Amino acid sequence: MGDMSELQQREEALQGMGTSLLRKEDARFIRGQGSYVDDVKLPGMLFGALVRSPYAHARIRGIDKSKALASPGVVAVLTADDLKPVKLHWMPTLGGDVQAVLADQKVCFQLQEVAMVLATDRYAAADGAALVEVDYEELPAIVDPKKAMDADAPVIREDIAEKKEVGHGPRTHPNHIFTWEAGDKAAADAAFANAPVTVREEILNPRVHPCPLETCGCVASFNKATGYLTVYMTTQAPHLVRTVLAMLSGIAESKIRVVGGDIGGGFGNKVPVYPGYVVAIVASIVTGVPVKWIESRIDNISTTGFARDYHGVGELAADTDGRIKGLRFTALADHGAFNSHVSATKFPAGLFSICTGSYAIPNAYCRVDAVYTNKAPGGVAYRCSLRVTEAVYLIERMIDVLAQKLGIDKAEIRRRNFVAKEQFPYTTSMGWTLDSGDYAPALEKVLRAVDYEGLRREQAEKRAKGELMGIGISTFTEIVGAGPTKACDILGIGLFDSCEIRVHPTGGVIARLGTMSQGQGHATTYAQIIATELGLPASDIVVEEGDTDKAPYGAGTWGSRSTPVSGAATAKAARKIKEKARQIAAHLLEVGEGDLEWEVDRFRVRGNPEAAKTMKEICMASHTGNIPDGMEQGLNAVAYYDPPNLTYPFGAYVCVVDIDRHTGEVQVRRFYALDDCGTRINPMIIEGQIHGGLTEAFAVAMGQQVPFDENGNHLGNSLMDYFLPTAVETPRWETDHTVTPSPHHPLGAKGVAESPHVGGIPCISNAVIDAFAHLGVTHMDMPHTAFRVWQQCHALGIDK
Ligand code: MCN
Ligand code: CUM
């Protein structure tokens, strides 16, 4: 064995897994040298501006382009009629539906895309768009999803009114999209019939929007001579988008290149294919010059992938000691005018059936009914893990409701229902197999850290004085890393991912992946995985994503799948290289492969400390003739990884709030978050992800909502109204962790990015509601704005 300190030095030099290596990409970002889509400027480029509908529901009687065409700089105006000859006025969605690229005879939500004006600069395009005259005949709008399936409800989607299904089973009304069920209804019903205690609550996950700082946009560039289409765009899933574009346009997939570039936040908003992209592409094909389209903030909030809008009903059945025997959750899902919500084919309601959470609930059933309304399409976005946010909010709220009804402490009721450590891998009554977990110690660690008993005593004293203080707990389980390809596909494509690694003679490495960072720090963390696996320094490992001409195929970055899927593919590719390196080392050292052992950055001969070949030496050797007979030169590998299961990170959070009963102002006094994502690759990046996810949880719990009036008009789609917390409003986050590795992931790692959002929202909400628990309040819908909380105080007569 080498001297320990020397070994440690070699280990540290790699900056591999487990070190808080500063983000490699930040050298560029902090110097203002990121390259975002709006930075792409191509010769002769035109700018596209969309004409959007002022009505939520209207028939289009006619469109007059003449004034716009006469406006300075305007080159062309495209409408649905112009896209018809190339059959691009409608497009398939990632949810099994079709969506109008430009409104075809009618509009179905406010600010829907109606026409695109092409002009020589952005201002001329905007001026031209203002001059397009559209003759609308307004129709009654459906805003309340509860009325969407009324007998006399106006039909929103006339194009599919006769269709018996739109991708996900039978429809019972023209405004019905699908009904999806999971679990065992009869068993759940029986549990409710026999239980001594049941609780029921209507719980809304309001419509919110992730609002990334960079809005969506693209530059489409079609080369008429070569027939080659290049699209620079804000996408979290470049390869999937390329496939969709090939299906849509008929252009060979090999002649389409999608380039992700730098992305200024995605949060799920940049998964779908939006009409703006498609029109820009058609415009470039038609004009033969590059076309840029960039959304405004209002366009982004109003028309691109919103999140949630789940109108839930939660029910739990339990014994008098609080042990849960049955669960029934239903949700009415408002998907807007087109079902463009991203979902794996077999999971139209995403992973909602993870709603049994961290608890061993023997009988469970859930159902989701999705309907069309006259609102923008979407539903899956916003650090959501694909409807896990809704599911976790329901179970974490309902377990509090049950605790209140039984007079059991809210930490104690969780202890009594946790899946126990020895039960893992644990298959839930909904059919998911939770890979690993150790919930009770995580909760105890957090309770000790915040002095839970002391907080409850303080709360009792405050209550005696008429003051409002709330303590919220959330002990959530997440499900991330879709997915086994047998179960999960989008448009028929399995949700595997990939990594290609090339090692150069002097030990430099380039790795290319099918994922797409939007701020998660992939350039750093994948390099760290390779550094540890190959014993080469992370500083010399370059990671590239997002350019479909360069990277192998993959499903992209969403659903916190990069670590569970691509992280595994990266380890797998590196291990292929390491195997070859071992053969070369054995050859060079003239020993059998079995005589070698790996030590940080080299292969050593067992029992002969002097005989070793460093990885750097092997890299060079692999490019010479001095390799085993019959072996090919080079140290390259590509690996595709199809996960055997998803990963199930978890956490225990506690939030303490103080509420001013006179004003309704909620102050988050303390928030303590313990996360367990298995093996940790970069602790600093994990902490950053948790801070970000918690801040977004705070935003949703405390202020975000996309509201409409009864005609479907937006009532708050700019940052004047839409709450985006800054450092001023954001509470201080305390973080902690435990490590329970995933047994099936090559590195033991689970995803983490969405956990703080999924687990944080119910924690804050539970804290706010807990402040009113002694007054008989069991639920208050989000967002917990001062006005709404004051209304609750007023209704209770405690505001004076
Ligand atoms: N990580 C780690 N160790 C682990 C797990 C993760 O070090 N055990 C690191 C990863 O290597 C990666 C980061 O943490 O650098 C997040 O990893 P992961 O949980 O696998 O999630 P993804 O990389 O797939 O990111 C997707 C996720 C989603 S779905 C949304 S939404 C979201 C989020 O990431 N959008 C974000 N975090 C975001 N952060 C930023 N800055 N911007 C966004 O748009
Ligand atoms: Cu659901 S938001 Mo993320 O999965 O891109």
XYZ file of C-alpha atoms in Angstrom, residues 177-785:
609
model
C -59.547 13.492 -22.279
C -59.090 10.344 -20.219
C -59.892 8.575 -16.996
C -57.006 6.724 -15.465
C -57.065 4.462 -12.424
C -54.537 2.578 -10.330
C -54.690 0.320 -7.313
C -57.553 -1.872 -6.135
C -60.847 -0.025 -5.778
C -62.767 -2.908 -4.210
C -60.072 -3.494 -1.606
C -59.874 0.206 -0.797
C -63.658 0.497 -0.533
C -63.726 -2.484 1.813
C -61.049 -0.890 3.998
C -63.177 2.258 4.250
C -66.325 0.273 5.046
C -64.590 -1.474 7.938
C -62.490 1.357 9.351
C -63.396 3.040 12.640
C -62.042 6.386 11.430
C -62.147 8.046 8.026
C -61.194 11.521 6.850
C -61.957 13.335 3.621
C -60.731 16.652 2.278
C -60.946 18.569 -0.993
C -57.451 19.694 -1.833
C -56.408 21.885 -4.737
C -53.010 22.026 -6.363
C -53.532 25.351 -8.122
C -52.408 26.186 -11.641
C -48.863 27.549 -11.433
C -46.074 28.198 -13.885
C -42.346 27.458 -13.494
C -41.388 30.788 -15.058
C -37.737 30.130 -15.987
C -35.697 33.335 -16.297
C -34.985 32.594 -19.952
C -38.233 32.276 -21.894
C -38.621 29.754 -24.732
C -37.292 30.384 -28.205
C -35.437 29.010 -31.178
C -33.478 29.826 -34.294
C -34.453 27.568 -37.175
C -32.127 27.379 -40.121
C -33.030 25.337 -43.187
C -30.459 24.983 -45.926
C -32.292 24.605 -49.229
C -29.192 23.337 -51.000
C -28.472 20.455 -48.636
C -31.956 19.936 -47.230
C -30.391 20.136 -43.772
C -32.353 21.666 -40.891
C -30.566 23.050 -37.836
C -32.621 24.223 -34.873
C -31.040 26.007 -31.943
C -33.602 25.806 -29.221
C -34.461 25.901 -25.547
C -35.164 22.236 -25.026
C -34.665 19.810 -22.181
C -34.943 16.837 -24.551
C -33.070 17.524 -27.809
C -33.178 13.967 -29.177
C -36.885 13.484 -28.566
C -37.539 16.836 -30.200
C -35.474 15.848 -33.235
C -37.560 12.686 -33.579
C -40.794 14.662 -33.307
C -39.529 17.127 -35.928
C -38.646 14.256 -38.273
C -42.096 12.706 -37.815
C -43.709 16.075 -38.357
C -41.754 17.420 -41.304
C -40.850 14.276 -43.205
C -37.219 15.451 -43.249
C -34.846 12.522 -42.643
C -33.836 12.506 -38.979
C -30.195 12.425 -40.074
C -30.690 15.809 -41.732
C -32.086 17.455 -38.605
C -29.791 18.834 -35.962
C -31.163 20.142 -32.697
C -28.754 22.159 -30.567
C -29.574 22.870 -26.935
C -26.790 25.360 -26.146
C -26.950 27.020 -22.735
C -30.367 27.089 -21.141
C -31.439 29.664 -18.583
C -33.640 27.405 -16.500
C -36.183 24.895 -17.693
C -38.006 23.410 -14.703
C -40.113 21.321 -17.052
C -41.233 24.311 -19.101
C -38.831 23.352 -21.892
C -39.840 19.748 -22.489
C -42.762 20.166 -24.923
C -42.597 21.149 -28.573
C -44.357 24.508 -28.806
C -46.123 25.969 -31.844
C -43.604 28.816 -32.003
C -40.790 26.374 -32.742
C -42.742 24.667 -35.492
C -43.818 27.893 -37.194
C -40.254 29.210 -37.072
C -39.076 25.997 -38.731
C -41.734 26.176 -41.434
C -40.892 29.835 -41.951
C -37.252 28.989 -42.481
C -38.134 26.192 -44.893
C -40.400 28.566 -46.836
C -38.072 31.579 -46.890
C -34.770 29.713 -47.057
C -33.239 31.985 -44.413
C -32.819 31.462 -40.663
C -35.773 32.515 -38.499
C -35.620 33.443 -34.833
C -38.559 33.319 -32.460
C -38.229 34.353 -28.818
C -41.108 34.547 -26.347
C -41.897 37.494 -24.147
C -42.408 36.973 -20.425
C -46.174 37.285 -20.773
C -46.231 34.761 -23.636
C -44.193 32.368 -21.540
C -46.397 32.518 -18.460
C -49.628 32.504 -20.456
C -49.087 29.913 -23.146
C -46.280 27.493 -22.436
C -46.377 24.479 -20.102
C -48.069 25.416 -16.864
C -48.129 23.000 -13.933
C -50.692 21.277 -11.691
C -54.347 22.417 -11.818
C -55.264 19.212 -9.973
C -58.540 19.400 -8.100
C -58.113 16.565 -5.658
C -60.174 14.713 -3.112
C -58.219 12.815 -0.482
C -59.613 10.125 1.776
C -57.899 7.999 4.404
C -59.302 5.170 6.505
C -57.544 4.219 9.728
C -57.660 2.455 13.047
C -58.175 4.562 16.159
C -54.433 4.392 16.824
C -53.788 6.131 13.500
C -52.595 3.157 11.467
C -53.770 3.762 7.913
C -55.772 0.939 6.361
C -57.044 2.501 3.182
C -56.438 5.387 0.786
C -58.652 6.796 -1.941
C -57.424 9.785 -3.940
C -59.136 11.243 -6.950
C -58.256 14.249 -9.026
C -59.958 16.260 -11.681
C -57.141 17.436 -13.923
C -57.494 20.606 -15.975
C -55.214 20.073 -18.972
C -56.302 23.152 -20.905
C -57.262 23.093 -24.551
C -54.833 20.464 -25.838
C -53.425 17.459 -24.041
C -49.833 18.470 -24.522
C -48.830 17.391 -21.057
C -45.704 15.247 -21.222
C -46.338 11.690 -20.156
C -45.058 8.216 -20.752
C -47.595 6.418 -22.930
C -48.812 4.097 -20.170
C -48.907 6.842 -17.548
C -51.279 9.598 -18.697
C -51.466 10.846 -15.109
C -47.721 10.562 -14.712
C -46.518 8.931 -11.524
C -49.514 10.107 -9.480
C -50.041 6.610 -8.097
C -46.952 7.024 -5.915
C -49.481 8.735 -3.611
C -49.120 6.179 -0.794
C -45.887 8.072 -0.042
C -43.579 6.772 2.673
C -46.327 4.802 4.322
C -47.291 1.150 4.369
C -50.919 1.455 3.282
C -52.385 -1.955 2.539
C -55.306 -0.851 0.361
C -55.162 2.040 -2.061
C -56.946 3.334 -5.111
C -56.577 6.469 -7.181
C -58.320 7.907 -10.199
C -57.609 10.909 -12.393
C -60.133 12.415 -14.789
C -58.581 14.816 -17.259
C -60.666 17.398 -19.101
C -60.258 20.126 -21.667
C -60.888 23.744 -20.698
C -60.292 27.037 -22.483
C -56.859 27.532 -20.991
C -53.326 27.053 -22.218
C -52.203 23.437 -22.441
C -49.652 21.758 -20.221
C -49.882 20.286 -16.738
C -46.568 18.578 -16.264
C -43.871 21.071 -15.505
C -42.220 22.708 -12.576
C -39.895 20.384 -10.745
C -42.799 18.046 -10.500
C -41.452 14.539 -11.108
C -44.505 14.078 -13.339
C -47.495 14.536 -11.001
C -45.558 13.411 -7.949
C -45.898 16.916 -6.500
C -49.674 16.581 -6.574
C -49.557 13.071 -5.102
C -47.162 13.977 -2.312
C -49.108 17.115 -1.478
C -52.252 15.028 -1.074
C -50.761 12.316 1.149
C -48.692 14.696 3.284
C -51.727 16.910 3.822
C -54.110 14.028 4.454
C -51.920 12.390 7.063
C -52.006 15.698 8.971
C -55.781 15.812 8.618
C -55.968 12.295 10.059
C -53.612 13.187 12.918
C -55.773 16.177 13.804
C -58.953 14.099 13.788
C -57.404 11.488 16.095
C -55.541 13.957 18.296
C -52.262 12.203 17.511
C -49.036 14.172 17.159
C -48.126 14.819 13.501
C -44.663 13.290 13.850
C -45.981 10.288 15.759
C -48.630 9.417 13.169
C -45.893 9.279 10.525
C -43.731 6.972 12.656
C -46.671 4.619 13.054
C -47.172 4.318 9.311
C -43.665 4.372 7.817
C -42.530 1.523 5.628
C -39.920 -0.055 7.922
C -36.296 -0.422 6.898
C -36.483 -4.224 6.830
C -39.418 -4.105 4.394
C -37.294 -2.759 1.492
C -37.453 -3.350 -1.393
C -41.115 -2.655 -0.646
C -43.876 -3.051 -3.180
C -46.714 -0.614 -2.505
C -50.377 -1.434 -2.908
C -50.209 0.666 -6.097
C -47.553 -1.639 -7.538
C -44.378 0.467 -7.226
C -41.322 -1.202 -5.737
C -39.533 1.308 -3.500
C -35.855 0.407 -3.924
C -34.491 1.512 -0.552
C -35.326 3.777 2.333
C -34.741 4.370 6.019
C -37.413 6.839 7.020
C -37.613 6.755 10.812
C -33.995 7.747 11.566
C -34.245 10.601 9.047
C -37.300 12.002 10.815
C -35.763 11.579 14.269
C -32.603 13.380 13.173
C -34.623 16.359 11.984
C -36.868 16.441 15.063
C -33.796 16.497 17.285
C -32.128 19.188 15.204
C -35.077 21.559 15.529
C -36.015 20.528 19.088
C -39.481 19.463 18.039
C -40.727 18.924 21.593
C -39.560 22.402 22.509
C -41.321 23.864 19.471
C -44.590 22.146 20.390
C -44.295 23.537 23.932
C -43.668 27.009 22.566
C -46.659 26.606 20.265
C -48.893 25.650 23.202
C -47.764 28.742 25.109
C -48.386 30.971 22.095
C -51.816 29.481 21.552
C -52.686 30.229 25.157
C -51.853 33.868 24.393
C -53.896 33.873 21.169
C -50.866 33.877 18.896
C -50.536 31.763 15.765
C -47.523 29.519 15.301
C -47.446 26.480 13.031
C -45.167 23.482 12.713
C -45.233 21.604 9.434
C -43.760 18.194 8.756
C -43.260 16.429 5.472
C -41.769 12.947 5.262
C -42.027 12.353 1.561
C -40.893 9.698 -0.856
C -40.108 10.660 -4.410
C -39.959 8.541 -7.540
C -37.471 9.580 -10.197
C -35.446 8.136 -13.029
C -37.935 7.043 -15.688
C -37.758 4.629 -16.605
C -37.513 1.029 -17.332
C -38.149 1.016 -21.078
C -40.552 -1.903 -20.727
C -42.899 0.326 -18.776
C -42.046 3.801 -20.025
C -41.936 5.297 -23.485
C -42.786 8.568 -25.182
C -44.145 8.275 -28.723
C -42.908 4.680 -28.698
C -39.344 5.579 -27.728
C -38.113 3.911 -24.549
C -36.831 6.142 -21.783
C -33.245 4.891 -21.662
C -30.273 7.249 -21.775
C -26.735 7.156 -23.027
C -23.145 8.269 -22.658
C -20.197 8.169 -25.033
C -16.688 8.598 -23.657
C -13.539 9.179 -25.670
C -10.167 9.166 -23.954
C -7.300 10.971 -25.675
C -3.631 9.851 -25.676
C -2.565 12.308 -22.963
C -5.469 11.482 -20.679
C -7.961 14.179 -21.639
C -11.527 12.949 -21.846
C -14.627 14.050 -23.682
C -18.003 12.670 -22.673
C -21.227 13.202 -24.582
C -24.674 12.536 -23.218
C -28.316 12.467 -24.273
C -29.331 14.694 -21.368
C -29.462 18.508 -21.329
C -28.430 20.678 -18.414
C -30.530 23.780 -17.777
C -28.524 24.815 -14.737
C -28.088 21.510 -12.882
C -24.318 21.489 -13.307
C -24.014 18.375 -15.460
C -20.669 19.470 -16.946
C -19.294 19.142 -13.450
C -21.059 16.127 -12.005
C -20.691 13.742 -14.957
C -16.996 14.661 -15.039
C -16.753 13.710 -11.375
C -18.317 10.302 -12.014
C -15.786 9.633 -14.785
C -12.926 10.959 -12.671
C -13.660 8.458 -9.922
C -14.330 5.587 -12.305
C -11.275 6.167 -14.515
C -8.790 7.817 -12.184
C -8.378 10.839 -14.444
C -8.787 14.375 -13.079
C -12.243 15.953 -13.454
C -10.535 19.153 -14.608
C -9.469 17.369 -17.815
C -12.878 15.867 -18.525
C -15.116 17.815 -20.866
C -18.840 17.076 -20.935
C -21.020 17.906 -23.897
C -24.781 17.656 -24.121
C -27.561 18.901 -26.268
C -26.159 18.721 -29.779
C -27.915 15.811 -31.469
C -25.206 15.571 -34.134
C -22.630 14.846 -31.445
C -24.293 13.055 -28.543
C -25.768 9.558 -28.597
C -29.557 9.252 -28.303
C -31.221 9.866 -24.965
C -34.520 11.056 -23.569
C -33.191 14.209 -21.951
C -33.237 15.957 -18.602
C -36.562 16.008 -16.798
C -38.137 13.994 -14.001
C -34.748 14.121 -12.193
C -33.684 11.317 -14.478
C -30.150 12.450 -15.329
C -28.440 10.922 -12.312
C -30.558 7.771 -12.089
C -30.350 7.052 -15.828
C -27.482 8.958 -17.499
C -25.317 8.916 -14.394
C -25.595 5.137 -14.592
C -24.871 5.157 -18.335
C -21.777 7.253 -17.605
C -20.522 4.772 -15.013
C -21.265 1.933 -17.409
C -19.339 3.519 -20.283
C -16.413 4.328 -17.972
C -16.355 0.755 -16.714
C -16.124 -0.585 -20.258
C -13.063 1.627 -20.733
C -11.604 0.559 -17.426
C -11.921 -3.087 -18.426
C -9.936 -2.455 -21.576
C -7.417 -0.410 -19.592
C -6.972 -3.370 -17.259
C -6.133 -5.611 -20.219
C -3.603 -3.104 -21.482
C -2.067 -2.728 -18.014
C -1.715 -6.500 -17.679
C -0.036 -6.601 -21.068
C 2.367 -3.782 -20.196
C 3.225 -5.254 -16.783
C 3.410 -8.783 -18.189
C 1.091 -10.237 -15.553
C -2.338 -11.818 -15.622
C -5.338 -9.486 -15.319
C -6.259 -11.248 -12.105
C -2.970 -10.113 -10.559
C -3.975 -6.483 -10.874
C -5.771 -4.307 -8.390
C -7.169 -0.817 -8.880
C -5.840 2.007 -6.734
C -7.344 5.481 -7.254
C -5.742 6.261 -10.614
C -3.733 3.144 -11.534
C -3.576 -0.596 -11.776
C -1.027 -2.187 -9.460
C 0.381 -5.653 -9.325
C -0.850 -7.291 -6.149
C 2.045 -7.805 -3.720
C 4.508 -5.748 -5.767
C 4.040 -2.096 -4.846
C 6.574 -0.845 -7.385
C 4.843 -2.389 -10.414
C 1.964 -0.187 -11.541
C 0.615 1.572 -14.620
C -1.203 4.841 -14.148
C -4.315 5.520 -16.152
C -2.429 8.301 -17.954
C 0.235 5.820 -19.033
C -2.448 3.420 -20.191
C -4.164 6.175 -22.199
C -0.964 6.768 -24.137
C -0.238 3.054 -24.540
C -3.711 2.444 -25.929
C -2.794 4.700 -28.837
C 0.400 2.762 -29.694
C 1.205 -0.671 -31.076
C 2.100 -1.879 -27.595
C -1.292 -3.378 -26.765
C -2.422 -6.995 -26.593
C -2.509 -8.897 -29.885
C -5.769 -8.433 -31.714
C -6.899 -5.486 -29.600
C -8.041 -2.295 -31.350
C -6.419 1.018 -30.507
C -8.175 3.677 -28.504
C -10.045 3.932 -25.218
C -13.559 4.767 -26.257
C -16.915 3.441 -25.203
C -20.575 4.165 -25.519
C -23.149 2.824 -23.116
C -26.914 2.826 -23.115
C -28.642 2.346 -19.794
C -32.126 1.014 -19.318
C -32.829 1.270 -15.584
C -34.268 -1.861 -13.977
C -36.391 0.310 -11.672
C -36.893 3.937 -10.765
C -35.109 5.377 -7.736
C -36.940 6.536 -4.627
C -35.173 9.397 -2.851
C -36.841 10.646 0.304
C -36.635 13.351 2.883
C -37.823 14.651 6.218
C -38.588 18.357 6.399
C -39.778 20.599 9.194
C -41.062 24.136 8.761
C -41.935 26.602 11.511
C -44.110 29.625 10.762
C -45.346 32.585 12.747
C -48.559 34.187 11.539
C -49.808 37.671 12.271
C -53.522 37.193 12.859
C -54.237 40.864 12.172
C -52.670 40.945 8.717
C -52.428 37.292 7.695
C -48.702 37.702 7.092
C -46.859 34.374 7.292
C -43.224 34.376 8.351
C -41.221 31.202 7.732
C -39.096 31.246 10.865
C -37.241 28.020 10.225
C -37.011 25.393 7.531
C -34.926 22.290 8.088
C -34.563 19.900 5.168
C -32.983 16.472 5.352
C -32.654 14.757 1.989
C -31.534 11.259 1.159
C -30.606 10.754 -2.481
C -28.354 7.769 -1.941
C -24.740 8.208 -2.995
C -23.950 11.906 -3.359
C -21.908 12.962 -6.373
C -21.362 16.653 -5.608
C -22.603 17.802 -2.179
C -22.412 21.490 -3.124
C -24.505 21.020 -6.248
C -27.003 18.939 -4.287
C -27.270 21.729 -1.748
C -27.791 24.248 -4.551
C -30.510 22.087 -6.040
C -32.185 21.846 -2.655
C -32.024 25.592 -2.060
C -33.542 26.162 -5.502
C -36.237 23.538 -5.103
C -37.197 24.799 -1.664
C -37.366 28.361 -2.931
C -39.724 27.203 -5.661
C -41.718 25.288 -3.047
C -41.973 28.478 -1.018
C -43.111 30.311 -4.156
C -45.897 27.828 -4.817
C -47.034 27.466 -1.221
C -46.990 31.184 -0.499
C -47.909 33.077 -3.607
C -47.906 31.610 -7.073
C -51.075 31.094 -9.026
C -52.160 31.651 -12.622
C -55.686 33.011 -12.204
C -58.451 33.526 -14.797
C -61.754 35.340 -14.891
C -64.944 33.568 -15.965
C -64.281 34.389 -19.624
C -60.862 32.797 -19.584
C -58.930 36.056 -19.422
C -55.617 35.893 -17.607
C -55.545 37.871 -14.369
C -51.838 37.980 -13.685
C -49.396 36.787 -16.288
C -46.518 39.189 -15.835
C -43.991 39.534 -13.055
C -46.021 42.471 -11.747
C -48.518 39.896 -10.474
C -46.857 36.527 -10.627
C -44.843 35.858 -7.493
C -41.198 35.066 -8.167
C -39.392 35.155 -4.824
C -36.109 37.006 -4.637
C -33.454 36.812 -1.932
C -35.539 39.315 0.036
C -38.570 37.042 0.525
C -36.748 33.728 0.583
C -36.303 32.089 3.980
C -32.981 30.706 5.134
C -32.730 26.997 4.353
C -30.980 24.545 6.670
C -29.970 21.338 4.962
C -28.938 17.917 6.173
C -28.707 14.441 4.746
C -28.571 10.725 5.270
C -27.274 8.263 2.676
C -29.291 5.191 1.741
C -27.871 3.994 -1.578
C -30.063 2.669 -4.354
C -29.404 -1.058 -4.569
C -29.888 -1.219 -8.343
C -28.003 1.901 -9.523
C -24.338 1.263 -10.423
C -23.271 4.161 -8.192
C -26.028 3.812 -5.599
C -27.224 7.296 -6.564
C -30.803 8.531 -6.758
C -32.076 11.766 -8.285
C -32.458 14.782 -6.035
C -33.404 17.886 -8.012
C -37.161 17.664 -7.659
C -37.305 16.362 -4.077
C -37.143 19.753 -2.358
C -40.007 21.065 -4.449
C -42.138 17.953 -4.067
C -41.468 17.670 -0.338
C -41.229 21.367 0.431
C -44.687 22.485 -0.683
C -46.676 20.284 1.725
C -44.233 21.107 4.511
C -44.881 24.851 4.285
C -48.587 24.351 3.709
C -48.806 21.968 6.674
C -47.079 24.558 8.837
C -49.538 27.294 7.868
C -52.555 25.047 8.480
C -51.070 23.648 11.702
C -51.135 27.191 13.065
C -54.939 27.001 12.887
C -55.312 23.335 13.891
C -56.436 24.127 17.463
C -59.244 26.221 15.971
C -60.651 23.260 14.039
C -59.212 24.159 10.650
C -58.229 21.052 8.681
C -57.335 22.519 5.303
C -56.701 25.794 3.480
C -55.872 25.870 -0.204
C -52.652 27.375 -1.507
C -51.330 29.922 -2.139
C -51.194 31.080 1.474
C -51.013 34.765 0.660
